[in-house]
Amino acid sequence: MAGAESAAAAAAAGLLNGGDEGGPEEKRPRLGAAPASSAGPPGNRVTVVLGAQWGDEGKGKVVDLLSLDADLVCRCQGGNNAGHTVVVDSVEYNFHLLPSGVINHSATSFIGNGVVIHLPGLFEEAEKNLKKGSGRDCWGSTDVFPLFFQPVFNFHQAVDGIQEQQRQQQAGQNLGTTKKGIGPAYSSKASRTGLRICDLLADFNEFSKKFRVLAQQYKTTYPALTIDTEAELQQLKIYAEKIRPLVKDGVYFMYKALHGPPKKILVEGANAALLDIDFGTYPFVTSSNCTVGGVCTGLGIPPHCIGKVYGVLKAYTTRVGVGTFPTEQNDEIGEQLQSRGREFGVTTGRKRRCGWLDLVLVKYAHMINGFSALAVTKLDILDTFEEIKVGVEYRLDEKRIPYFPANQEVLNKVVVQYKVLPGWRCSTEEARSFADLPPEAQGYIRFIEDYLGVPVKWIGVGKSRKSIIKVF
């Protein structure tokens, strides 16, 4: 019996290694010459920046820094429910949909197929930000949008608000959405009733017919919903002509970028790992995949085209809206973090809940995303604390659990075990190198690295570009 099992294992190994059923020694001959090296397929790779907590980690600042050297900056998923703040030359930019790297005039900005877009909101955001302090026109000549993205319609936004109200009335607890219509738009997409930008830019009469059907479906489902169908169609017709020169086939565009001349490509994830529709703290999550898999599905690129994946985390933890938060501090410590960090949502203006850094949570994000290195932001917010706690272990029924619970009721019951580290009680805002940081702050960063097994490449100690320390 053991011999049969060994033979089966050998056969399986042969198949996995490219051989026939007989095992590795019976590999099929290659067609053509073998590649000169094992470095992987030729072509450019994308560098990815992702949030490692519940969002608001400061991804925009990291993307802005990296975009200075980028040729192409991409958004791959989400919608205008993101909130990225970038400060350049004392000018503050707030982006909800546009890639944070759009400030770099020499780079192409690309919003991928996986993003849902509210066209009026897109143009309003562009008008507010792209002329602010930069002197550039509303759109650069190279900004690109794909043919396959799905518009967020006004009635999607209205339905988002109705659904939140219903959840509050029926269950006594809403999800805390931004009410930007993102969830309903993704629902239309998943149910295959949604419309795409290629529909809008093709035959407008055919688009109008489909739009009226979709609007009627929503009115039937939500009797209280009021939709001015004809007025919205007229608005969409105007925006269609505005965006038409910017729309290209996204898959072909990305393929050329990846397989053409050497090019530095940067991808900015919206939201964060713990808000991922599959791997986040469901149901208190967003409606898209904001982990690394969303890069492939959102941009239409193969996995081997992903190069470095950088995770961004705050030196503490915050969360907007409702949902479980194991290291939350509902006391003066939380208030101090909130006040010093000016923790208000960029998109909603809501006060963020605050707590100690949760490394169990970040390690879970690393398991999914495989971070190459980390950026730790807002270290300066901890400057006044005499001691600093870090969540290092979850216990359930007095037993350590080695995983991050998927079920919210279970996660609510975990008891966090903390490591207490000494504070530094002095300002780090003027530090411009790792050596400039006080020894206790250096120790805090080293503790994060050792726990996660991932190096820290950048440390944020302020709002501006010059306040990011590059460690290596």
CSV table of C-alpha atoms in Angstrom, one decimal:
chain,number,residue,atom,x,y,z
A,1,MET,CA,0.0,0.0,0.0
A,2,ALA,CA,2.8,2.4,0.9
A,3,GLY,CA,4.5,1.6,-2.4
A,4,ALA,CA,1.3,2.5,-4.3
A,5,GLU,CA,1.0,5.8,-2.4
A,6,SER,CA,4.7,6.6,-3.2
A,7,ALA,CA,4.1,5.9,-6.8
A,8,ALA,CA,1.0,8.2,-6.9
A,9,ALA,CA,3.0,11.0,-5.2
A,10,ALA,CA,5.8,10.6,-7.7
A,11,ALA,CA,3.3,10.8,-10.5
A,12,ALA,CA,1.7,13.9,-9.1
A,13,ALA,CA,5.1,15.5,-8.6
A,14,GLY,CA,5.9,14.7,-12.2
A,15,LEU,CA,2.7,16.5,-13.4
A,16,LEU,CA,3.4,19.5,-11.2
A,17,ASN,CA,6.9,19.7,-12.6
A,18,GLY,CA,5.7,19.5,-16.2
A,19,GLY,CA,6.2,15.8,-16.8
A,20,ASP,CA,3.8,13.0,-17.8
A,21,GLU,CA,2.1,10.5,-15.5
A,22,GLY,CA,5.3,8.5,-15.1
A,23,GLY,CA,7.1,11.2,-13.0
A,24,PRO,CA,9.6,14.0,-13.3
A,25,GLU,CA,12.0,11.9,-15.5
A,26,GLU,CA,9.4,11.8,-18.3
A,27,LYS,CA,9.0,15.5,-18.9
A,28,ARG,CA,7.6,16.5,-22.3
A,29,PRO,CA,10.3,18.1,-24.6
A,30,ARG,CA,10.2,21.9,-24.8
A,31,LEU,CA,9.2,23.6,-28.0
A,32,GLY,CA,12.0,26.0,-28.8
A,33,ALA,CA,15.0,27.0,-26.8
A,34,ALA,CA,14.9,27.3,-23.0
A,35,PRO,CA,15.1,30.9,-21.6
A,36,ALA,CA,18.6,32.2,-20.9
A,37,SER,CA,17.9,32.8,-17.2
A,38,SER,CA,15.3,31.9,-14.6
A,39,ALA,CA,14.6,35.5,-13.7
A,40,GLY,CA,11.0,35.2,-15.0
A,41,PRO,CA,9.4,36.4,-18.2
A,42,PRO,CA,10.7,39.6,-19.8
A,43,GLY,CA,9.0,42.9,-19.5
A,44,ASN,CA,8.2,45.6,-16.9
A,45,ARG,CA,6.9,44.9,-13.4
A,46,VAL,CA,4.5,46.9,-11.4
A,47,THR,CA,5.3,48.3,-8.0
A,48,VAL,CA,2.2,48.1,-5.7
A,49,VAL,CA,1.3,50.1,-2.6
A,50,LEU,CA,-1.4,48.7,-0.4
A,51,GLY,CA,-3.0,49.5,3.0
A,52,ALA,CA,-2.2,47.0,5.7
A,53,GLN,CA,-4.9,48.0,8.2
A,54,TRP,CA,-8.4,49.5,7.8
A,55,GLY,CA,-7.4,52.3,5.5
A,56,ASP,CA,-6.3,55.9,6.2
A,57,GLU,CA,-2.7,54.7,6.6
A,58,GLY,CA,-1.1,57.4,4.5
A,59,LYS,CA,-0.9,55.4,1.2
A,60,GLY,CA,-1.3,58.7,-0.8
A,61,LYS,CA,1.8,60.1,0.7
A,62,VAL,CA,3.9,57.0,-0.2
A,63,VAL,CA,2.4,56.9,-3.7
A,64,ASP,CA,3.2,60.6,-4.2
A,65,LEU,CA,6.8,60.0,-3.2
A,66,LEU,CA,7.3,57.0,-5.4
A,67,SER,CA,5.4,58.7,-8.3
A,68,LEU,CA,8.2,61.3,-8.7
A,69,ASP,CA,10.2,58.5,-10.4
A,70,ALA,CA,7.2,56.8,-12.1
A,71,ASP,CA,6.1,56.8,-15.8
A,72,LEU,CA,2.7,55.3,-15.1
A,73,VAL,CA,0.6,55.6,-11.9
A,74,CYS,CA,-2.6,53.4,-11.7
A,75,ARG,CA,-5.7,52.9,-9.5
A,76,CYS,CA,-6.9,49.3,-9.8
A,77,GLN,CA,-10.1,49.0,-7.7
A,78,GLY,CA,-12.7,50.8,-5.6
A,79,GLY,CA,-14.3,54.1,-6.4
A,80,ASN,CA,-14.6,57.6,-5.0
A,81,ASN,CA,-14.9,56.2,-1.5
A,82,ALA,CA,-11.2,56.4,-1.0
A,83,GLY,CA,-9.6,59.3,0.8
A,84,HIS,CA,-5.9,60.1,0.1
A,85,THR,CA,-4.3,63.4,1.3
A,86,VAL,CA,-1.1,64.6,-0.2
A,87,VAL,CA,0.8,67.8,0.8
A,88,VAL,CA,3.2,69.3,-1.7
A,89,ASP,CA,4.8,72.7,-1.2
A,90,SER,CA,2.3,73.5,1.6
A,91,VAL,CA,-0.6,72.8,-0.8
A,92,GLU,CA,-3.0,70.0,0.4
A,93,TYR,CA,-4.6,67.8,-2.2
A,94,ASN,CA,-7.5,65.4,-1.4
A,95,PHE,CA,-8.1,62.5,-3.8
A,96,HIS,CA,-11.0,60.2,-3.7
A,97,LEU,CA,-10.8,58.6,-7.1
A,98,LEU,CA,-7.8,60.0,-9.0
A,99,PRO,CA,-4.4,58.3,-8.4
A,100,SER,CA,-2.3,60.3,-5.9
A,101,GLY,CA,0.5,60.3,-8.4
A,102,VAL,CA,-1.5,62.5,-10.7
A,103,ILE,CA,0.4,65.5,-9.3
A,104,ASN,CA,3.4,64.3,-11.2
A,105,HIS,CA,3.0,66.1,-14.5
A,106,SER,CA,5.4,63.8,-16.4
A,107,ALA,CA,3.6,60.5,-15.4
A,108,THR,CA,0.5,59.0,-17.1
A,109,SER,CA,-2.4,58.4,-14.7
A,110,PHE,CA,-4.5,55.3,-15.4
A,111,ILE,CA,-7.7,54.3,-13.7
A,112,GLY,CA,-8.2,50.6,-14.3
A,113,ASN,CA,-11.2,48.4,-15.3
A,114,GLY,CA,-11.8,47.3,-11.7
A,115,VAL,CA,-12.8,50.8,-10.6
A,116,VAL,CA,-16.3,52.1,-10.6
A,117,ILE,CA,-16.6,55.8,-11.4
A,118,HIS,CA,-19.1,58.5,-10.8
A,119,LEU,CA,-18.4,60.8,-13.8
A,120,PRO,CA,-19.7,64.1,-12.2
A,121,GLY,CA,-17.6,63.3,-9.1
A,122,LEU,CA,-14.5,62.6,-11.2
A,123,PHE,CA,-14.6,65.9,-13.1
A,124,GLU,CA,-15.4,67.8,-9.9
A,125,GLU,CA,-12.4,66.2,-8.2
A,126,ALA,CA,-10.2,67.0,-11.1
A,127,GLU,CA,-11.3,70.7,-11.1
A,128,LYS,CA,-10.7,71.0,-7.4
A,129,ASN,CA,-7.2,69.4,-7.3
A,130,LEU,CA,-5.4,69.5,-10.6
A,131,LYS,CA,-5.4,73.3,-10.9
A,132,LYS,CA,-4.6,73.8,-7.3
A,133,GLY,CA,-1.0,74.9,-6.9
A,134,SER,CA,0.1,73.0,-10.0
A,135,GLY,CA,-0.9,75.2,-12.9
A,136,ARG,CA,-1.8,72.2,-15.0
A,137,ASP,CA,-5.0,71.9,-17.0
A,138,CYS,CA,-7.8,69.8,-15.6
A,139,TRP,CA,-6.5,66.7,-17.4
A,140,GLY,CA,-3.1,65.9,-18.6
A,141,SER,CA,-2.8,64.8,-22.2
A,142,THR,CA,-1.8,61.3,-21.1
A,143,ASP,CA,-4.5,60.5,-18.5
A,144,VAL,CA,-6.3,57.3,-19.5
A,145,PHE,CA,-9.4,55.4,-18.6
A,146,PRO,CA,-10.4,51.9,-19.8
A,147,LEU,CA,-13.4,50.9,-21.8
A,148,PHE,CA,-14.7,48.5,-19.3
A,149,PHE,CA,-15.2,50.5,-16.1
A,150,GLN,CA,-18.7,50.8,-14.8
A,151,PRO,CA,-20.2,54.2,-14.1
A,152,VAL,CA,-21.8,54.9,-10.7
A,153,PHE,CA,-25.1,56.5,-11.5
A,154,ASN,CA,-26.9,59.1,-9.3
A,155,PHE,CA,-29.5,56.5,-8.3
A,156,HIS,CA,-26.7,54.2,-7.1
A,157,GLN,CA,-25.8,56.9,-4.6
A,158,ALA,CA,-29.4,57.4,-3.6
A,159,VAL,CA,-29.8,53.6,-3.1
A,160,ASP,CA,-26.7,53.5,-0.9
A,161,GLY,CA,-28.3,55.9,1.5
A,162,ILE,CA,-31.6,54.0,1.5
A,163,GLN,CA,-29.8,50.7,2.2
A,164,GLU,CA,-27.9,52.2,5.1
A,165,GLN,CA,-31.2,53.6,6.6
A,166,GLN,CA,-32.9,50.2,6.2
A,167,ARG,CA,-30.0,48.4,7.9
A,168,GLN,CA,-30.2,50.9,10.8
A,169,GLN,CA,-34.0,50.4,11.1
A,170,GLN,CA,-34.0,46.6,10.7
A,171,ALA,CA,-30.9,45.5,12.6
A,172,GLY,CA,-30.0,48.6,14.6
A,173,GLN,CA,-26.6,48.8,13.0
A,174,ASN,CA,-25.5,50.1,9.6
A,175,LEU,CA,-22.3,49.3,7.8
A,176,GLY,CA,-20.9,52.8,7.9
A,177,THR,CA,-20.6,53.2,4.1
A,178,THR,CA,-19.6,56.5,2.5
A,179,LYS,CA,-22.9,56.6,0.6
A,180,LYS,CA,-21.0,57.2,-2.6
A,181,GLY,CA,-22.9,54.4,-4.4
A,182,ILE,CA,-20.0,52.1,-4.6
A,183,GLY,CA,-21.7,49.0,-3.2
A,184,PRO,CA,-24.8,49.3,-5.4
A,185,ALA,CA,-22.7,49.8,-8.4
A,186,TYR,CA,-20.7,46.7,-7.7
A,187,SER,CA,-23.9,44.9,-7.1
A,188,SER,CA,-25.1,45.9,-10.6
A,189,LYS,CA,-21.9,44.7,-12.0
A,190,ALA,CA,-22.1,41.3,-10.2
A,191,SER,CA,-25.7,40.8,-11.1
A,192,ARG,CA,-24.8,41.5,-14.8
A,193,THR,CA,-27.3,44.3,-15.1
A,194,GLY,CA,-24.8,47.1,-15.0
A,195,LEU,CA,-23.6,49.3,-17.8
A,196,ARG,CA,-20.1,50.0,-18.9
A,197,ILE,CA,-18.4,53.0,-20.3
A,198,CYS,CA,-18.0,51.2,-23.6
A,199,ASP,CA,-21.8,51.1,-23.7
A,200,LEU,CA,-22.1,54.8,-23.0
A,201,LEU,CA,-19.6,55.7,-25.7
A,202,ALA,CA,-21.1,53.4,-28.4
A,203,ASP,CA,-24.8,53.8,-29.5
A,204,PHE,CA,-26.4,56.3,-27.0
A,205,ASN,CA,-29.9,55.2,-28.0
A,206,GLU,CA,-29.1,51.6,-27.1
A,207,PHE,CA,-27.4,52.8,-23.9
A,208,SER,CA,-30.5,54.9,-23.0
A,209,LYS,CA,-32.8,51.8,-23.4
A,210,LYS,CA,-30.6,49.7,-21.0
A,211,PHE,CA,-30.3,52.6,-18.6
A,212,ARG,CA,-34.1,53.0,-18.4
A,213,VAL,CA,-34.5,49.3,-17.7
A,214,LEU,CA,-31.9,49.4,-14.9
A,215,ALA,CA,-33.4,52.5,-13.4
A,216,GLN,CA,-36.9,50.9,-13.4
A,217,GLN,CA,-35.5,47.8,-11.7
A,218,TYR,CA,-34.2,50.0,-8.8
A,219,LYS,CA,-37.4,51.9,-8.6
A,220,THR,CA,-39.3,48.6,-8.3
A,221,THR,CA,-37.0,47.4,-5.6
A,222,TYR,CA,-37.0,50.7,-3.7
A,223,PRO,CA,-40.4,52.4,-4.1
A,224,ALA,CA,-39.3,55.5,-2.2
A,225,LEU,CA,-36.5,56.1,-4.7
A,226,THR,CA,-37.0,59.0,-7.0
A,227,ILE,CA,-35.1,59.0,-10.3
A,228,ASP,CA,-35.2,61.7,-12.9
A,229,THR,CA,-34.2,59.3,-15.7
A,230,GLU,CA,-34.2,61.7,-18.6
A,231,ALA,CA,-32.3,64.4,-16.7
A,232,GLU,CA,-29.6,61.9,-15.7
A,233,LEU,CA,-29.3,60.6,-19.3
A,234,GLN,CA,-28.8,64.2,-20.6
A,235,GLN,CA,-26.1,64.7,-18.0
A,236,LEU,CA,-24.4,61.4,-18.9
A,237,LYS,CA,-24.4,62.4,-22.6
A,238,ILE,CA,-22.5,65.5,-21.8
A,239,TYR,CA,-19.9,63.7,-19.6
A,240,ALA,CA,-19.6,61.0,-22.3
A,241,GLU,CA,-18.2,63.5,-24.7
A,242,LYS,CA,-15.9,65.0,-22.0
A,243,ILE,CA,-14.3,61.6,-21.2
A,244,ARG,CA,-14.3,60.1,-24.7
A,245,PRO,CA,-10.8,61.4,-25.7
A,246,LEU,CA,-9.4,59.8,-22.5
A,247,VAL,CA,-10.8,56.3,-22.9
A,248,LYS,CA,-8.8,53.5,-24.4
A,249,ASP,CA,-8.9,49.7,-24.2
A,250,GLY,CA,-7.4,49.1,-20.8
A,251,VAL,CA,-6.1,45.6,-21.3
A,252,TYR,CA,-4.2,46.5,-24.5
A,253,PHE,CA,-2.9,49.7,-22.9
A,254,MET,CA,-1.5,47.8,-19.9
A,255,TYR,CA,-0.1,45.1,-22.1
A,256,LYS,CA,1.9,47.7,-24.1
A,257,ALA,CA,3.1,49.3,-20.9
A,258,LEU,CA,4.3,46.0,-19.5
A,259,HIS,CA,5.9,44.7,-22.7
A,260,GLY,CA,7.2,47.9,-24.3
A,261,PRO,CA,10.3,50.0,-23.5
A,262,PRO,CA,11.5,50.0,-19.9
A,263,LYS,CA,8.9,51.8,-17.8
A,264,LYS,CA,8.4,52.4,-14.1
A,265,ILE,CA,4.8,51.5,-13.2
A,266,LEU,CA,3.2,52.2,-9.9
A,267,VAL,CA,-0.1,50.9,-8.6
A,268,GLU,CA,-2.0,52.5,-5.8
A,269,GLY,CA,-4.5,50.4,-3.9
A,270,ALA,CA,-7.6,52.1,-2.5
A,271,ASN,CA,-9.0,51.1,1.0
A,272,ALA,CA,-7.0,48.4,2.7
A,273,ALA,CA,-6.5,44.7,3.5
A,274,LEU,CA,-9.0,44.5,6.4
A,275,LEU,CA,-11.7,46.2,4.2
A,276,ASP,CA,-11.3,43.6,1.4
A,277,ILE,CA,-14.7,42.1,0.3
A,278,ASP,CA,-13.3,38.6,0.8
A,279,PHE,CA,-10.6,38.8,3.4
A,280,GLY,CA,-11.6,41.8,5.4
A,281,THR,CA,-13.8,42.1,8.6
A,282,TYR,CA,-17.0,41.2,6.7
A,283,PRO,CA,-19.6,42.6,6.5
A,284,PHE,CA,-18.0,45.8,7.6
A,285,VAL,CA,-15.9,46.0,4.4
A,286,THR,CA,-15.8,47.7,1.0
A,287,SER,CA,-17.2,46.2,-2.1
A,288,SER,CA,-14.0,45.3,-4.0
A,289,ASN,CA,-10.7,43.4,-3.6
A,290,CYS,CA,-8.2,45.8,-2.1
A,291,THR,CA,-5.6,43.1,-1.5
A,292,VAL,CA,-2.9,42.2,-4.1
A,293,GLY,CA,-5.3,40.0,-6.2
A,294,GLY,CA,-7.3,43.1,-7.0
A,295,VAL,CA,-4.2,44.4,-8.9
A,296,CYS,CA,-4.5,41.6,-11.5
A,297,THR,CA,-8.2,41.6,-11.8
A,298,GLY,CA,-8.5,45.4,-11.8
A,299,LEU,CA,-5.8,46.2,-14.3
A,300,GLY,CA,-6.0,43.0,-16.4
A,301,ILE,CA,-2.4,41.9,-15.9
A,302,PRO,CA,-0.9,38.5,-15.1
A,303,PRO,CA,0.5,37.7,-11.6
A,304,HIS,CA,4.1,37.5,-12.8
A,305,CYS,CA,3.9,41.1,-13.7
A,306,ILE,CA,3.7,42.1,-10.0
A,307,GLY,CA,7.1,43.2,-8.6
A,308,LYS,CA,7.5,44.8,-5.2
A,309,VAL,CA,4.5,45.0,-2.9
A,310,TYR,CA,4.8,47.7,-0.3
A,311,GLY,CA,2.4,47.7,2.7
A,312,VAL,CA,1.6,50.9,4.5
A,313,LEU,CA,0.6,51.0,8.2
A,314,LYS,CA,0.2,53.7,10.8
A,315,ALA,CA,2.3,53.5,13.9
A,316,TYR,CA,-1.0,52.9,15.7
A,317,THR,CA,-4.4,51.8,14.4
A,318,THR,CA,-7.5,53.6,13.3
A,319,ARG,CA,-10.9,52.7,11.9
A,320,VAL,CA,-13.7,54.7,10.4
A,321,GLY,CA,-17.3,53.6,11.0
A,322,VAL,CA,-18.5,50.5,12.7
A,323,GLY,CA,-17.1,47.0,13.0
A,324,THR,CA,-14.8,45.1,15.4
A,325,PHE,CA,-11.6,46.8,16.5
A,326,PRO,CA,-9.7,44.6,19.1
A,327,THR,CA,-7.0,47.2,20.1
A,328,GLU,CA,-9.4,50.2,20.2
A,329,GLN,CA,-8.9,52.6,23.2
A,330,ASN,CA,-12.1,54.2,24.3
A,331,ASP,CA,-10.3,56.4,26.8
A,332,GLU,CA,-8.0,59.3,27.0
A,333,ILE,CA,-5.3,57.4,25.1
A,334,GLY,CA,-7.7,57.0,22.2
A,335,GLU,CA,-8.7,60.6,22.5
A,336,GLN,CA,-5.0,61.7,22.5
A,337,LEU,CA,-4.3,59.6,19.4
A,338,GLN,CA,-7.3,61.1,17.7
A,339,SER,CA,-6.5,64.6,18.6
A,340,ARG,CA,-2.7,64.5,17.9
A,341,GLY,CA,-3.3,62.6,14.6
A,342,ARG,CA,-6.2,64.8,13.5
A,343,GLU,CA,-8.0,61.6,12.7
A,344,PHE,CA,-11.0,62.6,10.6
A,345,GLY,CA,-12.0,60.8,7.4
A,346,VAL,CA,-11.0,62.6,4.2
A,347,THR,CA,-14.1,61.3,2.3
A,348,THR,CA,-16.7,61.6,5.1
A,349,GLY,CA,-15.3,63.9,7.7
A,350,ARG,CA,-16.2,61.3,10.4
A,351,LYS,CA,-14.0,61.0,13.5
A,352,ARG,CA,-11.8,57.9,13.3
A,353,ARG,CA,-11.7,55.5,16.1
A,354,CYS,CA,-8.2,55.0,17.5
A,355,GLY,CA,-6.1,52.4,19.3
A,356,TRP,CA,-2.7,50.8,19.7
A,357,LEU,CA,-0.9,49.1,16.8
A,358,ASP,CA,-2.3,45.6,16.2
A,359,LEU,CA,0.5,43.5,14.7
A,360,VAL,CA,-1.7,40.4,14.6
A,361,LEU,CA,-3.9,42.2,12.1
A,362,VAL,CA,-0.9,43.5,10.1
A,363,LYS,CA,0.6,40.0,10.0
A,364,TYR,CA,-2.7,38.7,8.6
A,365,ALA,CA,-2.5,41.4,5.9
A,366,HIS,CA,1.1,40.3,5.1
A,367,MET,CA,0.0,36.6,4.8
A,368,ILE,CA,-2.4,37.7,2.0
A,369,ASN,CA,-0.3,40.3,0.2
A,370,GLY,CA,3.3,39.1,0.8
A,371,PHE,CA,4.8,42.6,1.5
A,372,SER,CA,8.3,43.2,0.2
A,373,ALA,CA,8.8,46.1,2.7
A,374,LEU,CA,6.7,48.4,4.8
A,375,ALA,CA,6.1,52.1,5.3
A,376,VAL,CA,5.2,53.1,8.9
A,377,THR,CA,3.5,56.5,8.9
A,378,LYS,CA,2.7,59.0,11.7
A,379,LEU,CA,5.3,57.9,14.1
A,380,ASP,CA,5.4,61.4,15.4
A,381,ILE,CA,1.9,61.1,16.8
A,382,LEU,CA,3.4,58.8,19.5
A,383,ASP,CA,6.0,61.4,20.6
A,384,THR,CA,4.2,62.3,23.8
A,385,PHE,CA,3.6,58.8,25.2
A,386,GLU,CA,5.5,57.5,28.2
A,387,GLU,CA,4.9,53.9,27.2
A,388,ILE,CA,3.5,52.4,24.0
A,389,LYS,CA,1.6,49.2,23.7
A,390,VAL,CA,1.6,46.9,20.7
A,391,GLY,CA,-0.9,44.1,20.2
A,392,VAL,CA,1.1,40.8,19.6
A,393,GLU,CA,-1.3,38.0,20.3
A,394,TYR,CA,-5.1,37.1,20.4
A,395,ARG,CA,-6.5,34.8,23.0
A,396,LEU,CA,-9.8,33.1,22.9
A,397,ASP,CA,-11.1,31.2,26.0
A,398,GLU,CA,-7.6,31.8,27.5
A,399,LYS,CA,-5.9,30.0,24.6
A,400,ARG,CA,-3.7,31.7,22.0
A,401,ILE,CA,-5.1,31.5,18.5
A,402,PRO,CA,-2.6,31.6,15.6
A,403,TYR,CA,-5.0,33.1,13.1
A,404,PHE,CA,-7.1,36.1,12.5
A,405,PRO,CA,-10.8,35.2,13.1
A,406,ALA,CA,-13.1,35.5,10.1
A,407,ASN,CA,-16.3,35.6,12.1
A,408,GLN,CA,-17.1,39.0,13.6
A,409,GLU,CA,-18.7,37.5,16.7
A,410,VAL,CA,-15.6,35.5,17.4
A,411,LEU,CA,-13.3,38.5,16.7
A,412,ASN,CA,-15.4,40.5,19.2
A,413,LYS,CA,-14.5,38.0,21.9
A,414,VAL,CA,-10.7,37.9,21.5
A,415,VAL,CA,-8.5,39.3,24.3
A,416,VAL,CA,-5.4,41.1,23.0
A,417,GLN,CA,-2.1,40.5,24.6
A,418,TYR,CA,0.2,43.5,24.5
A,419,LYS,CA,3.9,44.1,24.5
A,420,VAL,CA,4.7,47.3,26.4
A,421,LEU,CA,7.5,49.4,24.9
A,422,PRO,CA,9.1,52.5,26.3
A,423,GLY,CA,8.1,55.9,24.7
A,424,TRP,CA,10.6,58.5,23.7
A,425,ARG,CA,8.9,61.6,25.0
A,426,CYS,CA,10.5,64.0,22.5
A,427,SER,CA,9.7,65.3,19.0
A,428,THR,CA,10.6,63.2,15.9
A,429,GLU,CA,9.3,65.7,13.4
A,430,GLU,CA,12.7,67.1,12.4
A,431,ALA,CA,14.3,63.6,12.0
A,432,ARG,CA,15.4,63.0,8.4
A,433,SER,CA,17.3,59.8,8.9
A,434,PHE,CA,16.9,56.6,10.9
A,435,ALA,CA,19.9,57.7,13.1
A,436,ASP,CA,18.1,61.0,13.9
A,437,LEU,CA,15.3,59.1,15.7
A,438,PRO,CA,15.6,58.6,19.5
A,439,PRO,CA,16.8,55.1,20.5
A,440,GLU,CA,13.3,54.2,21.8
A,441,ALA,CA,11.7,55.1,18.4
A,442,GLN,CA,14.3,53.1,16.6
A,443,GLY,CA,13.5,50.2,18.9
A,444,TYR,CA,9.8,50.5,18.1
A,445,ILE,CA,10.5,50.2,14.4
A,446,ARG,CA,12.8,47.3,14.9
A,447,PHE,CA,10.2,45.5,17.0
A,448,ILE,CA,7.7,45.9,14.1
A,449,GLU,CA,10.2,44.5,11.7
A,450,ASP,CA,11.2,41.5,13.9
A,451,TYR,CA,7.6,40.6,14.6
A,452,LEU,CA,6.4,40.7,11.0
A,453,GLY,CA,9.7,39.5,9.4
A,454,VAL,CA,9.4,42.4,6.9
A,455,PRO,CA,11.8,45.4,6.7
A,456,VAL,CA,10.6,48.9,7.2
A,457,LYS,CA,11.7,51.0,4.2
A,458,TRP,CA,10.0,54.3,5.0
A,459,ILE,CA,9.0,56.1,8.2
A,460,GLY,CA,6.7,59.1,8.3
A,461,VAL,CA,7.2,61.8,10.9
A,462,GLY,CA,5.0,64.6,9.4
A,463,LYS,CA,2.7,65.6,6.6
A,464,SER,CA,5.0,66.9,3.9
A,465,ARG,CA,7.2,65.0,1.4
A,466,LYS,CA,10.4,65.9,3.3
A,467,SER,CA,9.0,64.3,6.5
A,468,ILE,CA,9.4,60.7,5.1
A,469,ILE,CA,12.6,59.0,6.2
A,470,LYS,CA,13.9,56.5,3.7
A,471,VAL,CA,15.7,53.8,5.7
A,472,PHE,CA,17.2,51.9,2.8
